[in-house]
Amino acid sequence: MENIPLIKKEDDIAQIICERTDILDGDVIVIASTIVGKAEGRTFSLVDIVPGAEAVEFSKHIRFTPEFIQAVLERSRECLISSPVLLVEMKNGHICINAGIDESNVEEEILLELPADSDASAAYIGKGIESYTGTQISVIITDTNGRAFKRGQTGVAVGVYRIHPLKDWKGQKDLFGKELKITEEAVADEVAGAANLLMGEGNGGYPVVIIRGLKLRSKDSASVKEMYRSDEEDLIKKSLKYLRCRV
Amino acid sequence: MENIPLIKKEDDIAQIICERTDILDGDVIVIASTIVGKAEGRTFSLVDIVPGAEAVEFSKHIRFTPEFIQAVLERSRECLISSPVLLVEMKNGHICINAGIDESNVEEEILLELPADSDASAAYIGKGIESYTGTQISVIITDTNGRAFKRGQTGVAVGVYRIHPLKDWKGQKDLFGKELKITEEAVADEVAGAANLLMGEGNGGYPVVIIRGLKLRSKDSASVKEMYRSDEEDLIKKSLKYLRCRV
């Protein structure tokens, strides 16, 4: 969508979208977490933060202030890497750099955090859109994240409404009738990445993208937590935690 | 594209695509590595493989035969995790499970490997399409890969022609005139993921997807290697290698 205004606290994102475009049944409305955070007033200033001992210790080995590190740690369940980047596991299981705290596209000195519960935010906006339009749609709230082994960031889903993050191919057959080994496709992240190609990062960005025609709406409720691995399941997370215990 | 036939050895993929659809300047032709591997005859049977000592040792801790493990190791520079999955770094720097060897969508007893140099394969097909049609296009060869921390697989780029895997946002300004911190967007992987939503994994799959309108064609040559991190740059790779030395 090319006509989303600058979003401010208490704006009704569902209404803003519905006033500006037609929504059809089955649309996936992809929304940048930045504008959701702004509408929810999730901005803060480092001036108000008192760093603890761990944040002060970490600050000796990374280019961040103790106040910024404290802000990241307060939003995290556990820190996986503390230098030269801050890689943390957030309370809902999402693993990312700096707990998703963002300095871009907000005013000087002000930081923006992710919605506290992005699934809930997606559901709130999704139900709003359905109520304004009488349609049945899905919502994905996105952020941009780096990844292991490769440079570059991609759009990823941090909150979903009525779209399961994983599509199950189990039991389906390949071209020669053999059962497929690849059973879970991370469709919400693929949709988030596709939308990110159109969103852009800068001042000409489009924070809302509508993906049409994919037939991914779920009948039951959905959560990004469905794709986060437990410590036991994730060898890489386990390795990082093992190393941290020994540093 | 809905009308790609079953691909066999020595098929001309560029010709097959151009005979079946119109190609426009700037199109990104996304092609599943499966059909590129088949056209290049990159199938093999485990019967012909003689496992070495390392493969025999690994087979005690993983559900694969020594022959399959040997096939993976022969295509790898280094093994990062050897149980309960085989995560390897391939010779060009690509990190993936099982060195990308695939049992799906090929005949019984036959395995399919990735093209030996997917950038070269992408360039060969891309130049073929340009020569048949007189257009200027880009090509991405894709595979599906898992990722750290999250369940589910996504489409990723394993070979590119005339599209840089990373888009540089450096120097661009955000909404409030501040310089952007996120400087590299992994566009080739985002396009690969978008295409994967349409490709599917099973017998109704579409191995060729055309993405139009993105303006991502590069003037100079491009390689997937641009996005692979060095050992020093990648903390997670470094951690895994550190742990392997101590197992």
CSV table of C-alpha atoms in Angstrom, one decimal:
chain,number,residue,atom,x,y,z
A,1,MET,CA,0.0,0.0,0.0
A,2,GLU,CA,1.4,3.4,-1.1
A,3,ASN,CA,-0.7,5.7,1.1
A,4,ILE,CA,-0.1,4.8,4.8
A,5,PRO,CA,0.5,8.0,6.8
A,6,LEU,CA,3.1,8.3,9.6
A,7,ILE,CA,1.7,6.2,12.4
A,8,LYS,CA,1.4,7.7,15.9
A,9,LYS,CA,0.3,6.4,19.3
A,10,GLU,CA,-3.3,5.1,19.5
A,11,ASP,CA,-3.8,5.1,15.7
A,12,ASP,CA,-6.2,2.4,14.6
A,13,ILE,CA,-4.1,0.5,12.1
A,14,ALA,CA,-7.0,-1.7,11.0
A,15,GLN,CA,-9.1,1.3,10.2
A,16,ILE,CA,-6.2,3.1,8.4
A,17,ILE,CA,-5.7,0.1,6.1
A,18,CYS,CA,-9.4,-0.5,5.4
A,19,GLU,CA,-10.0,3.2,4.5
A,20,ARG,CA,-7.3,3.1,1.9
A,21,THR,CA,-7.7,-0.2,0.0
A,22,ASP,CA,-10.0,-3.0,-0.8
A,23,ILE,CA,-9.5,-6.2,1.2
A,24,LEU,CA,-10.6,-9.6,-0.1
A,25,ASP,CA,-11.3,-12.9,1.6
A,26,GLY,CA,-8.1,-14.8,2.1
A,27,ASP,CA,-5.7,-11.8,1.8
A,28,VAL,CA,-2.6,-11.9,4.0
A,29,ILE,CA,-2.1,-8.4,5.4
A,30,VAL,CA,1.6,-8.1,6.2
A,31,ILE,CA,2.4,-5.2,8.6
A,32,ALA,CA,5.8,-4.0,9.7
A,33,SER,CA,6.3,-4.3,13.4
A,34,THR,CA,7.6,-0.7,13.4
A,35,ILE,CA,4.1,0.8,12.8
A,36,VAL,CA,2.4,-1.7,15.2
A,37,GLY,CA,4.9,-0.7,17.9
A,38,LYS,CA,4.3,3.0,17.3
A,39,ALA,CA,0.5,2.6,17.4
A,40,GLU,CA,0.9,0.8,20.7
A,41,GLY,CA,3.2,3.5,22.0
A,42,ARG,CA,6.1,1.1,22.6
A,43,THR,CA,8.8,3.8,22.5
A,44,PHE,CA,11.1,4.6,25.3
A,45,SER,CA,14.2,6.6,26.1
A,46,LEU,CA,17.5,5.3,27.5
A,47,VAL,CA,17.5,8.1,30.0
A,48,ASP,CA,14.9,6.2,32.1
A,49,ILE,CA,17.0,3.0,32.3
A,50,VAL,CA,19.1,2.0,35.3
A,51,PRO,CA,21.7,-0.6,34.2
A,52,GLY,CA,22.3,-3.7,36.4
A,53,ALA,CA,25.7,-5.4,37.1
A,54,GLU,CA,25.4,-7.8,34.1
A,55,ALA,CA,24.7,-4.9,31.6
A,56,VAL,CA,27.7,-3.0,33.0
A,57,GLU,CA,29.9,-6.1,32.6
A,58,PHE,CA,28.7,-6.8,29.1
A,59,SER,CA,29.4,-3.2,28.1
A,60,LYS,CA,33.1,-3.7,28.5
A,61,HIS,CA,33.1,-6.1,25.5
A,62,ILE,CA,30.6,-4.5,23.1
A,63,ARG,CA,30.1,-1.1,21.6
A,64,PHE,CA,26.8,-0.5,23.4
A,65,THR,CA,26.1,1.6,26.5
A,66,PRO,CA,25.1,-0.2,29.8
A,67,GLU,CA,21.7,1.4,29.5
A,68,PHE,CA,21.0,0.0,26.0
A,69,ILE,CA,22.2,-3.4,27.1
A,70,GLN,CA,20.0,-3.3,30.1
A,71,ALA,CA,17.0,-2.5,27.8
A,72,VAL,CA,17.8,-5.6,25.7
A,73,LEU,CA,18.3,-7.9,28.8
A,74,GLU,CA,15.0,-6.7,30.3
A,75,ARG,CA,13.2,-8.0,27.2
A,76,SER,CA,15.0,-11.3,27.0
A,77,ARG,CA,14.8,-14.7,28.6
A,78,GLU,CA,18.4,-15.5,28.0
A,79,CYS,CA,21.4,-14.0,26.2
A,80,LEU,CA,23.1,-16.4,23.7
A,81,ILE,CA,25.9,-14.2,22.5
A,82,SER,CA,27.0,-11.0,24.3
A,83,SER,CA,30.0,-9.9,22.1
A,84,PRO,CA,30.5,-8.5,19.5
A,85,VAL,CA,26.7,-8.6,19.0
A,86,LEU,CA,23.8,-9.1,21.5
A,87,LEU,CA,21.9,-12.2,20.4
A,88,VAL,CA,19.1,-13.0,22.8
A,89,GLU,CA,16.1,-15.3,23.2
A,90,MET,CA,13.0,-13.2,23.9
A,91,LYS,CA,10.4,-14.3,26.3
A,92,ASN,CA,8.1,-15.9,23.6
A,93,GLY,CA,11.1,-17.9,22.2
A,94,HIS,CA,12.0,-15.5,19.3
A,95,ILE,CA,15.8,-15.3,18.9
A,96,CYS,CA,17.2,-12.1,17.5
A,97,ILE,CA,19.7,-9.3,17.8
A,98,ASN,CA,19.2,-6.6,20.4
A,99,ALA,CA,15.7,-8.0,21.4
A,100,GLY,CA,14.3,-6.3,18.3
A,101,ILE,CA,14.9,-2.8,19.7
A,102,ASP,CA,15.0,-0.4,16.7
A,103,GLU,CA,16.5,3.1,16.3
A,104,SER,CA,15.4,3.5,12.7
A,105,ASN,CA,12.3,5.4,11.6
A,106,VAL,CA,11.7,6.9,15.1
A,107,GLU,CA,12.7,10.3,16.4
A,108,GLU,CA,16.2,11.1,17.7
A,109,GLU,CA,16.9,9.7,21.2
A,110,ILE,CA,13.8,7.5,21.1
A,111,LEU,CA,14.0,3.7,20.8
A,112,LEU,CA,11.2,1.5,19.6
A,113,GLU,CA,10.6,-2.0,20.9
A,114,LEU,CA,8.6,-4.9,19.4
A,115,PRO,CA,5.0,-5.3,20.5
A,116,ALA,CA,4.9,-7.2,23.9
A,117,ASP,CA,2.9,-10.0,22.3
A,118,SER,CA,2.9,-9.7,18.5
A,119,ASP,CA,0.5,-12.6,18.1
A,120,ALA,CA,-2.0,-10.7,20.2
A,121,SER,CA,-1.3,-7.5,18.2
A,122,ALA,CA,-1.8,-9.4,14.9
A,123,ALA,CA,-5.1,-10.8,16.2
A,124,TYR,CA,-6.3,-7.4,17.4
A,125,ILE,CA,-5.6,-5.8,14.0
A,126,GLY,CA,-6.9,-8.9,12.1
A,127,LYS,CA,-10.2,-8.9,13.9
A,128,GLY,CA,-10.5,-5.1,13.4
A,129,ILE,CA,-10.0,-5.6,9.6
A,130,GLU,CA,-12.5,-8.4,9.5
A,131,SER,CA,-15.0,-6.4,11.4
A,132,TYR,CA,-14.6,-3.3,9.2
A,133,THR,CA,-14.8,-5.2,6.0
A,134,GLY,CA,-16.8,-8.4,6.7
A,135,THR,CA,-14.0,-10.5,5.2
A,136,GLN,CA,-11.9,-13.4,6.5
A,137,ILE,CA,-8.2,-12.6,6.3
A,138,SER,CA,-4.8,-13.4,7.9
A,139,VAL,CA,-2.3,-11.0,9.4
A,140,ILE,CA,1.5,-11.3,9.7
A,141,ILE,CA,3.5,-8.8,11.7
A,142,THR,CA,7.1,-8.7,10.5
A,143,ASP,CA,10.6,-7.6,11.6
A,144,THR,CA,13.9,-7.9,9.7
A,145,ASN,CA,16.4,-10.4,11.2
A,146,GLY,CA,19.8,-11.7,10.4
A,147,ARG,CA,20.5,-15.4,10.2
A,148,ALA,CA,23.3,-17.9,11.0
A,149,PHE,CA,26.0,-18.5,8.3
A,150,LYS,CA,24.9,-15.9,5.9
A,151,ARG,CA,25.2,-12.1,5.6
A,152,GLY,CA,22.0,-10.1,5.0
A,153,GLN,CA,18.7,-9.7,6.7
A,154,THR,CA,15.3,-11.0,5.6
A,155,GLY,CA,11.8,-10.2,6.6
A,156,VAL,CA,10.4,-12.7,9.2
A,157,ALA,CA,7.1,-13.2,11.0
A,158,VAL,CA,7.1,-12.1,14.6
A,159,GLY,CA,3.3,-12.3,15.1
A,160,VAL,CA,0.5,-14.1,13.2
A,161,TYR,CA,-3.3,-14.1,13.0
A,162,ARG,CA,-5.0,-17.0,11.3
A,163,ILE,CA,-2.0,-18.3,9.4
A,164,HIS,CA,0.1,-21.2,10.8
A,165,PRO,CA,3.8,-20.4,10.5
A,166,LEU,CA,4.5,-23.9,9.2
A,167,LYS,CA,2.8,-25.8,6.4
A,168,ASP,CA,2.8,-29.5,6.8
A,169,TRP,CA,3.6,-31.5,3.7
A,170,LYS,CA,3.7,-34.8,5.6
A,171,GLY,CA,2.1,-37.7,3.9
A,172,GLN,CA,2.1,-36.0,0.5
A,173,LYS,CA,3.9,-37.8,-2.3
A,174,ASP,CA,6.6,-36.7,-4.6
A,175,LEU,CA,6.7,-37.1,-8.4
A,176,PHE,CA,7.5,-40.8,-8.1
A,177,GLY,CA,5.1,-41.6,-5.4
A,178,LYS,CA,7.6,-41.6,-2.5
A,179,GLU,CA,6.6,-39.9,0.7
A,180,LEU,CA,8.2,-36.5,1.1
A,181,LYS,CA,11.0,-36.0,3.6
A,182,ILE,CA,10.7,-32.3,3.8
A,183,THR,CA,7.6,-32.0,5.8
A,184,GLU,CA,7.4,-28.4,7.2
A,185,GLU,CA,7.6,-25.3,5.0
A,186,ALA,CA,8.0,-22.0,6.9
A,187,VAL,CA,5.3,-20.2,5.0
A,188,ALA,CA,4.8,-17.2,7.3
A,189,ASP,CA,8.5,-16.4,7.1
A,190,GLU,CA,8.5,-16.9,3.3
A,191,VAL,CA,5.5,-14.5,3.0
A,192,ALA,CA,7.2,-12.0,5.4
A,193,GLY,CA,10.4,-12.2,3.2
A,194,ALA,CA,8.3,-11.6,0.0
A,195,ALA,CA,6.6,-8.6,1.6
A,196,ASN,CA,9.9,-7.2,2.7
A,197,LEU,CA,11.1,-7.0,-0.9
A,198,LEU,CA,8.3,-4.5,-1.4
A,199,MET,CA,8.4,-2.8,2.0
A,200,GLY,CA,12.0,-1.5,1.9
A,201,GLU,CA,13.8,-0.2,4.9
A,202,GLY,CA,14.1,3.5,4.2
A,203,ASN,CA,12.0,6.6,4.1
A,204,GLY,CA,10.2,5.5,0.9
A,205,GLY,CA,9.1,2.3,2.6
A,206,TYR,CA,5.7,0.7,2.5
A,207,PRO,CA,4.9,-0.7,6.0
A,208,VAL,CA,1.8,-2.6,4.8
A,209,VAL,CA,1.8,-5.1,2.0
A,210,ILE,CA,-1.1,-7.3,0.9
A,211,ILE,CA,-0.4,-10.8,-0.4
A,212,ARG,CA,-3.3,-12.2,-2.4
A,213,GLY,CA,-4.1,-15.7,-3.7
A,214,LEU,CA,-2.1,-18.0,-1.4
A,215,LYS,CA,-4.9,-19.8,0.4
A,216,LEU,CA,-3.0,-20.0,3.7
A,217,ARG,CA,-5.8,-18.8,6.1
A,218,SER,CA,-6.2,-21.2,9.1
A,219,LYS,CA,-9.5,-22.1,10.6
A,220,ASP,CA,-8.1,-22.2,14.1
A,221,SER,CA,-5.9,-19.8,16.0
A,222,ALA,CA,-2.2,-19.6,15.2
A,223,SER,CA,1.0,-18.5,16.9
A,224,VAL,CA,4.6,-17.8,15.9
A,225,LYS,CA,5.5,-20.0,18.9
A,226,GLU,CA,4.7,-23.0,16.7
A,227,MET,CA,8.0,-22.5,14.9
A,228,TYR,CA,10.3,-21.8,17.8
A,229,ARG,CA,12.4,-24.8,18.7
A,230,SER,CA,12.9,-25.9,22.3
A,231,ASP,CA,16.5,-26.0,23.6
A,232,GLU,CA,16.6,-29.7,23.3
A,233,GLU,CA,15.5,-29.7,19.6
A,234,ASP,CA,17.9,-27.0,18.5
A,235,LEU,CA,21.5,-28.1,18.4
A,236,ILE,CA,22.8,-24.6,17.6
A,237,LYS,CA,21.0,-23.0,20.5
A,238,LYS,CA,22.2,-25.8,22.7
A,239,SER,CA,25.8,-25.3,21.5
A,240,LEU,CA,25.7,-21.5,22.2
A,241,LYS,CA,24.3,-22.1,25.7
A,242,TYR,CA,26.9,-24.7,26.4
A,243,LEU,CA,29.7,-22.3,25.4
A,244,ARG,CA,28.2,-19.5,27.4
A,245,CYS,CA,28.4,-21.6,30.6
A,246,ARG,CA,32.1,-22.0,29.9
A,247,VAL,CA,33.2,-18.5,29.0
B,1,MET,CA,4.8,-21.9,-14.8
B,2,GLU,CA,2.3,-24.7,-15.0
B,3,ASN,CA,3.6,-26.6,-18.0
B,4,ILE,CA,7.1,-27.7,-17.3
B,5,PRO,CA,7.5,-31.4,-18.3
B,6,LEU,CA,9.5,-33.9,-16.3
B,7,ILE,CA,13.1,-32.9,-16.8
B,8,LYS,CA,15.7,-35.5,-17.9
B,9,LYS,CA,19.4,-35.5,-18.5
B,10,GLU,CA,20.6,-33.1,-21.2
B,11,ASP,CA,17.3,-31.2,-21.5
B,12,ASP,CA,17.8,-27.5,-22.4
B,13,ILE,CA,16.0,-25.8,-19.5
B,14,ALA,CA,16.4,-22.3,-21.0
B,15,GLN,CA,14.7,-23.5,-24.2
B,16,ILE,CA,12.0,-25.4,-22.3
B,17,ILE,CA,11.1,-22.2,-20.4
B,18,CYS,CA,11.2,-19.9,-23.4
B,19,GLU,CA,9.0,-22.2,-25.5
B,20,ARG,CA,6.3,-22.1,-22.8
B,21,THR,CA,6.0,-18.5,-21.6
B,22,ASP,CA,6.8,-14.9,-22.4
B,23,ILE,CA,9.9,-13.5,-20.7
B,24,LEU,CA,10.2,-9.7,-20.2
B,25,ASP,CA,13.2,-7.5,-19.4
B,26,GLY,CA,14.0,-7.5,-15.7
B,27,ASP,CA,12.2,-10.8,-14.9
B,28,VAL,CA,13.8,-13.0,-12.2
B,29,ILE,CA,13.5,-16.6,-13.4
B,30,VAL,CA,13.5,-18.8,-10.2
B,31,ILE,CA,14.4,-22.4,-10.9
B,32,ALA,CA,14.4,-25.4,-8.5
B,33,SER,CA,17.8,-26.9,-8.2
B,34,THR,CA,16.1,-30.3,-8.6
B,35,ILE,CA,15.4,-29.8,-12.3
B,36,VAL,CA,18.8,-28.2,-12.9
B,37,GLY,CA,20.5,-31.2,-11.3
B,38,LYS,CA,18.5,-33.6,-13.4
B,39,ALA,CA,19.3,-31.8,-16.6
B,40,GLU,CA,23.0,-31.9,-15.7
B,41,GLY,CA,22.7,-35.6,-14.9
B,42,ARG,CA,23.7,-35.2,-11.3
B,43,THR,CA,22.2,-38.4,-10.0
B,44,PHE,CA,24.1,-41.2,-8.4
B,45,SER,CA,23.5,-44.5,-6.6
B,46,LEU,CA,24.9,-45.4,-3.2
B,47,VAL,CA,25.9,-48.8,-4.6
B,48,ASP,CA,29.0,-47.1,-6.2
B,49,ILE,CA,30.2,-45.5,-3.0
B,50,VAL,CA,33.0,-46.8,-0.8
B,51,PRO,CA,32.8,-45.4,2.7
B,52,GLY,CA,35.9,-44.2,4.5
B,53,ALA,CA,36.8,-44.5,8.1
B,54,GLU,CA,35.2,-41.2,9.1
B,55,ALA,CA,31.9,-42.1,7.5
B,56,VAL,CA,31.9,-45.5,9.2
B,57,GLU,CA,32.6,-43.7,12.6
B,58,PHE,CA,29.8,-41.1,12.0
B,59,SER,CA,27.3,-43.9,11.1
B,60,LYS,CA,27.4,-45.2,14.7
B,61,HIS,CA,25.7,-42.0,15.9
B,62,ILE,CA,23.2,-41.2,13.1
B,63,ARG,CA,20.5,-43.0,11.3
B,64,PHE,CA,22.3,-42.9,7.9
B,65,THR,CA,24.4,-45.6,6.2
B,66,PRO,CA,28.1,-45.2,5.9
B,67,GLU,CA,27.7,-44.9,2.1
B,68,PHE,CA,25.2,-42.0,2.4
B,69,ILE,CA,27.5,-40.3,4.9
B,70,GLN,CA,30.5,-40.8,2.6
B,71,ALA,CA,28.5,-39.2,-0.3
B,72,VAL,CA,27.8,-36.2,1.9
B,73,LEU,CA,31.4,-35.8,3.1
B,74,GLU,CA,32.8,-36.0,-0.4
B,75,ARG,CA,30.7,-32.9,-1.3
B,76,SER,CA,31.7,-31.0,1.9
B,77,ARG,CA,34.6,-28.8,3.0
B,78,GLU,CA,33.8,-29.5,6.6
B,79,CYS,CA,31.2,-31.2,8.8
B,80,LEU,CA,29.8,-28.8,11.5
B,81,ILE,CA,27.3,-31.2,13.2
B,82,SER,CA,27.5,-35.0,12.7
B,83,SER,CA,24.7,-36.2,14.9
B,84,PRO,CA,21.7,-36.4,15.0
B,85,VAL,CA,21.8,-34.5,11.6
B,86,LEU,CA,24.6,-33.9,9.2
B,87,LEU,CA,25.2,-30.2,8.9
B,88,VAL,CA,28.1,-29.5,6.5
B,89,GLU,CA,29.8,-26.5,4.8
B,90,MET,CA,30.0,-27.2,1.1
B,91,LYS,CA,33.0,-26.3,-1.0
B,92,ASN,CA,31.6,-22.9,-2.1
B,93,GLY,CA,30.7,-21.9,1.5
B,94,HIS,CA,27.0,-22.9,1.5
B,95,ILE,CA,26.0,-24.5,4.8
B,96,CYS,CA,23.2,-27.1,4.7
B,97,ILE,CA,21.9,-30.5,5.8
B,98,ASN,CA,23.2,-33.6,3.9
B,99,ALA,CA,25.2,-31.4,1.4
B,100,GLY,CA,21.9,-30.8,-0.4
B,101,ILE,CA,21.6,-34.5,-1.5
B,102,ASP,CA,17.9,-35.1,-2.2
B,103,GLU,CA,15.9,-38.3,-2.4
B,104,SER,CA,12.6,-36.6,-3.3
B,105,ASN,CA,11.3,-36.4,-6.9
B,106,VAL,CA,13.9,-38.8,-8.3
B,107,GLU,CA,13.4,-42.6,-8.9
B,108,GLU,CA,13.9,-45.2,-6.2
B,109,GLU,CA,17.5,-46.0,-5.2
B,110,ILE,CA,18.7,-42.9,-7.0
B,111,LEU,CA,20.0,-39.7,-5.2
B,112,LEU,CA,20.2,-36.2,-6.7
B,113,GLU,CA,23.0,-33.8,-5.8
B,114,LEU,CA,23.1,-30.0,-6.3
B,115,PRO,CA,24.8,-28.6,-9.4
B,116,ALA,CA,28.6,-28.6,-8.8
B,117,ASP,CA,28.7,-24.8,-9.3
B,118,SER,CA,25.1,-23.4,-9.1
B,119,ASP,CA,26.3,-19.9,-10.1
B,120,ALA,CA,27.7,-21.3,-13.3
B,121,SER,CA,24.5,-23.3,-13.9
B,122,ALA,CA,22.4,-20.1,-13.3
B,123,ALA,CA,24.6,-18.2,-15.7
B,124,TYR,CA,24.4,-20.9,-18.4
B,125,ILE,CA,20.6,-21.0,-18.2
B,126,GLY,CA,20.3,-17.2,-17.9
B,127,LYS,CA,22.5,-16.6,-21.0
B,128,GLY,CA,20.4,-19.2,-22.8
B,129,ILE,CA,17.2,-17.4,-22.0
B,130,GLU,CA,18.7,-14.0,-23.0
B,131,SER,CA,19.9,-15.4,-26.2
B,132,TYR,CA,16.5,-17.1,-27.1
B,133,THR,CA,14.5,-14.1,-26.2
B,134,GLY,CA,16.7,-11.0,-26.6
B,135,THR,CA,15.8,-9.9,-23.1
B,136,GLN,CA,18.0,-9.1,-20.1
B,137,ILE,CA,16.9,-11.1,-17.1
B,138,SER,CA,18.2,-12.6,-13.8
B,139,VAL,CA,18.2,-16.3,-12.7
B,140,ILE,CA,18.1,-17.7,-9.1
B,141,ILE,CA,18.5,-21.5,-8.6
B,142,THR,CA,16.9,-22.5,-5.3
B,143,ASP,CA,16.9,-25.2,-2.8
B,144,THR,CA,14.9,-25.6,0.5
B,145,ASN,CA,16.9,-25.3,3.7
B,146,GLY,CA,16.2,-25.4,7.4
B,147,ARG,CA,17.6,-22.7,9.6
B,148,ALA,CA,18.9,-22.1,13.1
B,149,PHE,CA,16.5,-21.6,16.0
B,150,LYS,CA,13.3,-22.2,14.1
B,151,ARG,CA,11.4,-25.2,12.7
B,152,GLY,CA,10.5,-25.3,9.0
B,153,GLN,CA,12.3,-24.9,5.8
B,154,THR,CA,12.4,-22.0,3.3
B,155,GLY,CA,13.4,-21.6,-0.3
B,156,VAL,CA,17.0,-20.1,-0.5
B,157,ALA,CA,19.2,-19.1,-3.4
B,158,VAL,CA,22.1,-21.6,-4.1
B,159,GLY,CA,23.1,-20.0,-7.5
B,160,VAL,CA,22.5,-16.7,-9.1
B,161,TYR,CA,22.9,-14.9,-12.4
B,162,ARG,CA,22.8,-11.1,-12.6
B,163,ILE,CA,21.2,-10.6,-9.2
B,164,HIS,CA,23.4,-9.8,-6.2
B,165,PRO,CA,22.2,-11.8,-3.2
B,166,LEU,CA,22.5,-8.7,-0.9
B,167,LYS,CA,21.0,-5.3,-1.5
B,168,ASP,CA,22.9,-2.5,0.1
B,169,TRP,CA,20.8,0.1,1.9
B,170,LYS,CA,23.9,1.9,3.3
B,171,GLY,CA,23.8,5.7,3.2
B,172,GLN,CA,20.0,5.7,2.7
B,173,LYS,CA,18.0,7.7,5.3
B,174,ASP,CA,15.1,6.6,7.4
B,175,LEU,CA,11.8,8.5,7.9
B,176,PHE,CA,13.5,11.0,10.2
B,177,GLY,CA,16.7,11.5,8.2
B,178,LYS,CA,18.9,9.2,10.3
B,179,GLU,CA,21.2,6.8,8.5
B,180,LEU,CA,19.9,3.3,8.3
B,181,LYS,CA,21.5,0.6,10.5
B,182,ILE,CA,20.2,-2.3,8.6
B,183,THR,CA,22.4,-2.1,5.5
B,184,GLU,CA,22.1,-5.5,3.8
B,185,GLU,CA,18.9,-7.1,2.7
B,186,ALA,CA,19.2,-10.7,1.5
B,187,VAL,CA,17.0,-10.1,-1.6
B,188,ALA,CA,17.9,-13.3,-3.4
B,189,ASP,CA,16.8,-15.5,-0.5
B,190,GLU,CA,13.6,-13.4,-0.1
B,191,VAL,CA,12.9,-13.9,-3.8
B,192,ALA,CA,13.7,-17.7,-3.4
B,193,GLY,CA,11.3,-17.9,-0.4
B,194,ALA,CA,8.5,-16.1,-2.3
B,195,ALA,CA,8.9,-18.4,-5.3
B,196,ASN,CA,8.9,-21.4,-2.9
B,197,LEU,CA,5.4,-20.5,-1.8
B,198,LEU,CA,4.3,-21.2,-5.4
B,199,MET,CA,6.7,-24.1,-6.2
B,200,GLY,CA,5.5,-26.5,-3.5
B,201,GLU,CA,7.4,-29.7,-2.6
B,202,GLY,CA,5.2,-32.4,-3.9
B,203,ASN,CA,4.0,-33.9,-7.2
B,204,GLY,CA,1.9,-30.9,-8.1
B,205,GLY,CA,4.9,-28.7,-7.8
B,206,TYR,CA,6.0,-25.9,-10.2
B,207,PRO,CA,9.8,-26.0,-10.6
B,208,VAL,CA,10.0,-22.6,-12.4
B,209,VAL,CA,8.5,-19.4,-11.1
B,210,ILE,CA,8.8,-16.0,-12.7
B,211,ILE,CA,9.0,-12.9,-10.4
B,212,ARG,CA,8.3,-9.7,-12.3
B,213,GLY,CA,8.6,-6.0,-11.4
B,214,LEU,CA,11.4,-6.0,-8.7
B,215,LYS,CA,14.2,-4.2,-10.6
B,216,LEU,CA,17.0,-6.3,-9.1
B,217,ARG,CA,19.0,-7.1,-12.2
B,218,SER,CA,22.7,-6.4,-11.7
B,219,LYS,CA,24.9,-4.9,-14.4
B,220,ASP,CA,27.9,-6.9,-13.3
B,221,SER,CA,28.3,-10.6,-12.5
B,222,ALA,CA,27.0,-11.9,-9.2
B,223,SER,CA,27.6,-15.0,-7.0
B,224,VAL,CA,25.9,-16.6,-4.0
B,225,LYS,CA,29.4,-16.5,-2.4
B,226,GLU,CA,28.8,-12.8,-1.7
B,227,MET,CA,26.5,-13.8,1.2
B,228,TYR,CA,28.5,-16.6,2.8
B,229,ARG,CA,30.3,-15.5,5.9
B,230,SER,CA,33.9,-16.4,6.7
B,231,ASP,CA,34.6,-18.4,9.8
B,232,GLU,CA,35.8,-15.3,11.6
B,233,GLU,CA,32.7,-13.3,10.7
B,234,ASP,CA,30.3,-16.0,11.8
B,235,LEU,CA,30.1,-16.5,15.5
B,236,ILE,CA,27.7,-19.5,15.3
B,237,LYS,CA,29.9,-21.3,12.7
B,238,LYS,CA,32.9,-20.6,14.9
B,239,SER,CA,31.1,-22.0,18.0
B,240,LEU,CA,30.2,-25.2,16.2
B,241,LYS,CA,33.7,-25.7,14.9
B,242,TYR,CA,35.1,-25.0,18.4
B,243,LEU,CA,32.8,-27.6,19.9
B,244,ARG,CA,33.7,-30.2,17.2
B,245,CYS,CA,37.3,-29.9,18.1
B,246,ARG,CA,36.5,-30.9,21.6
B,247,VAL,CA,34.0,-33.7,21.1
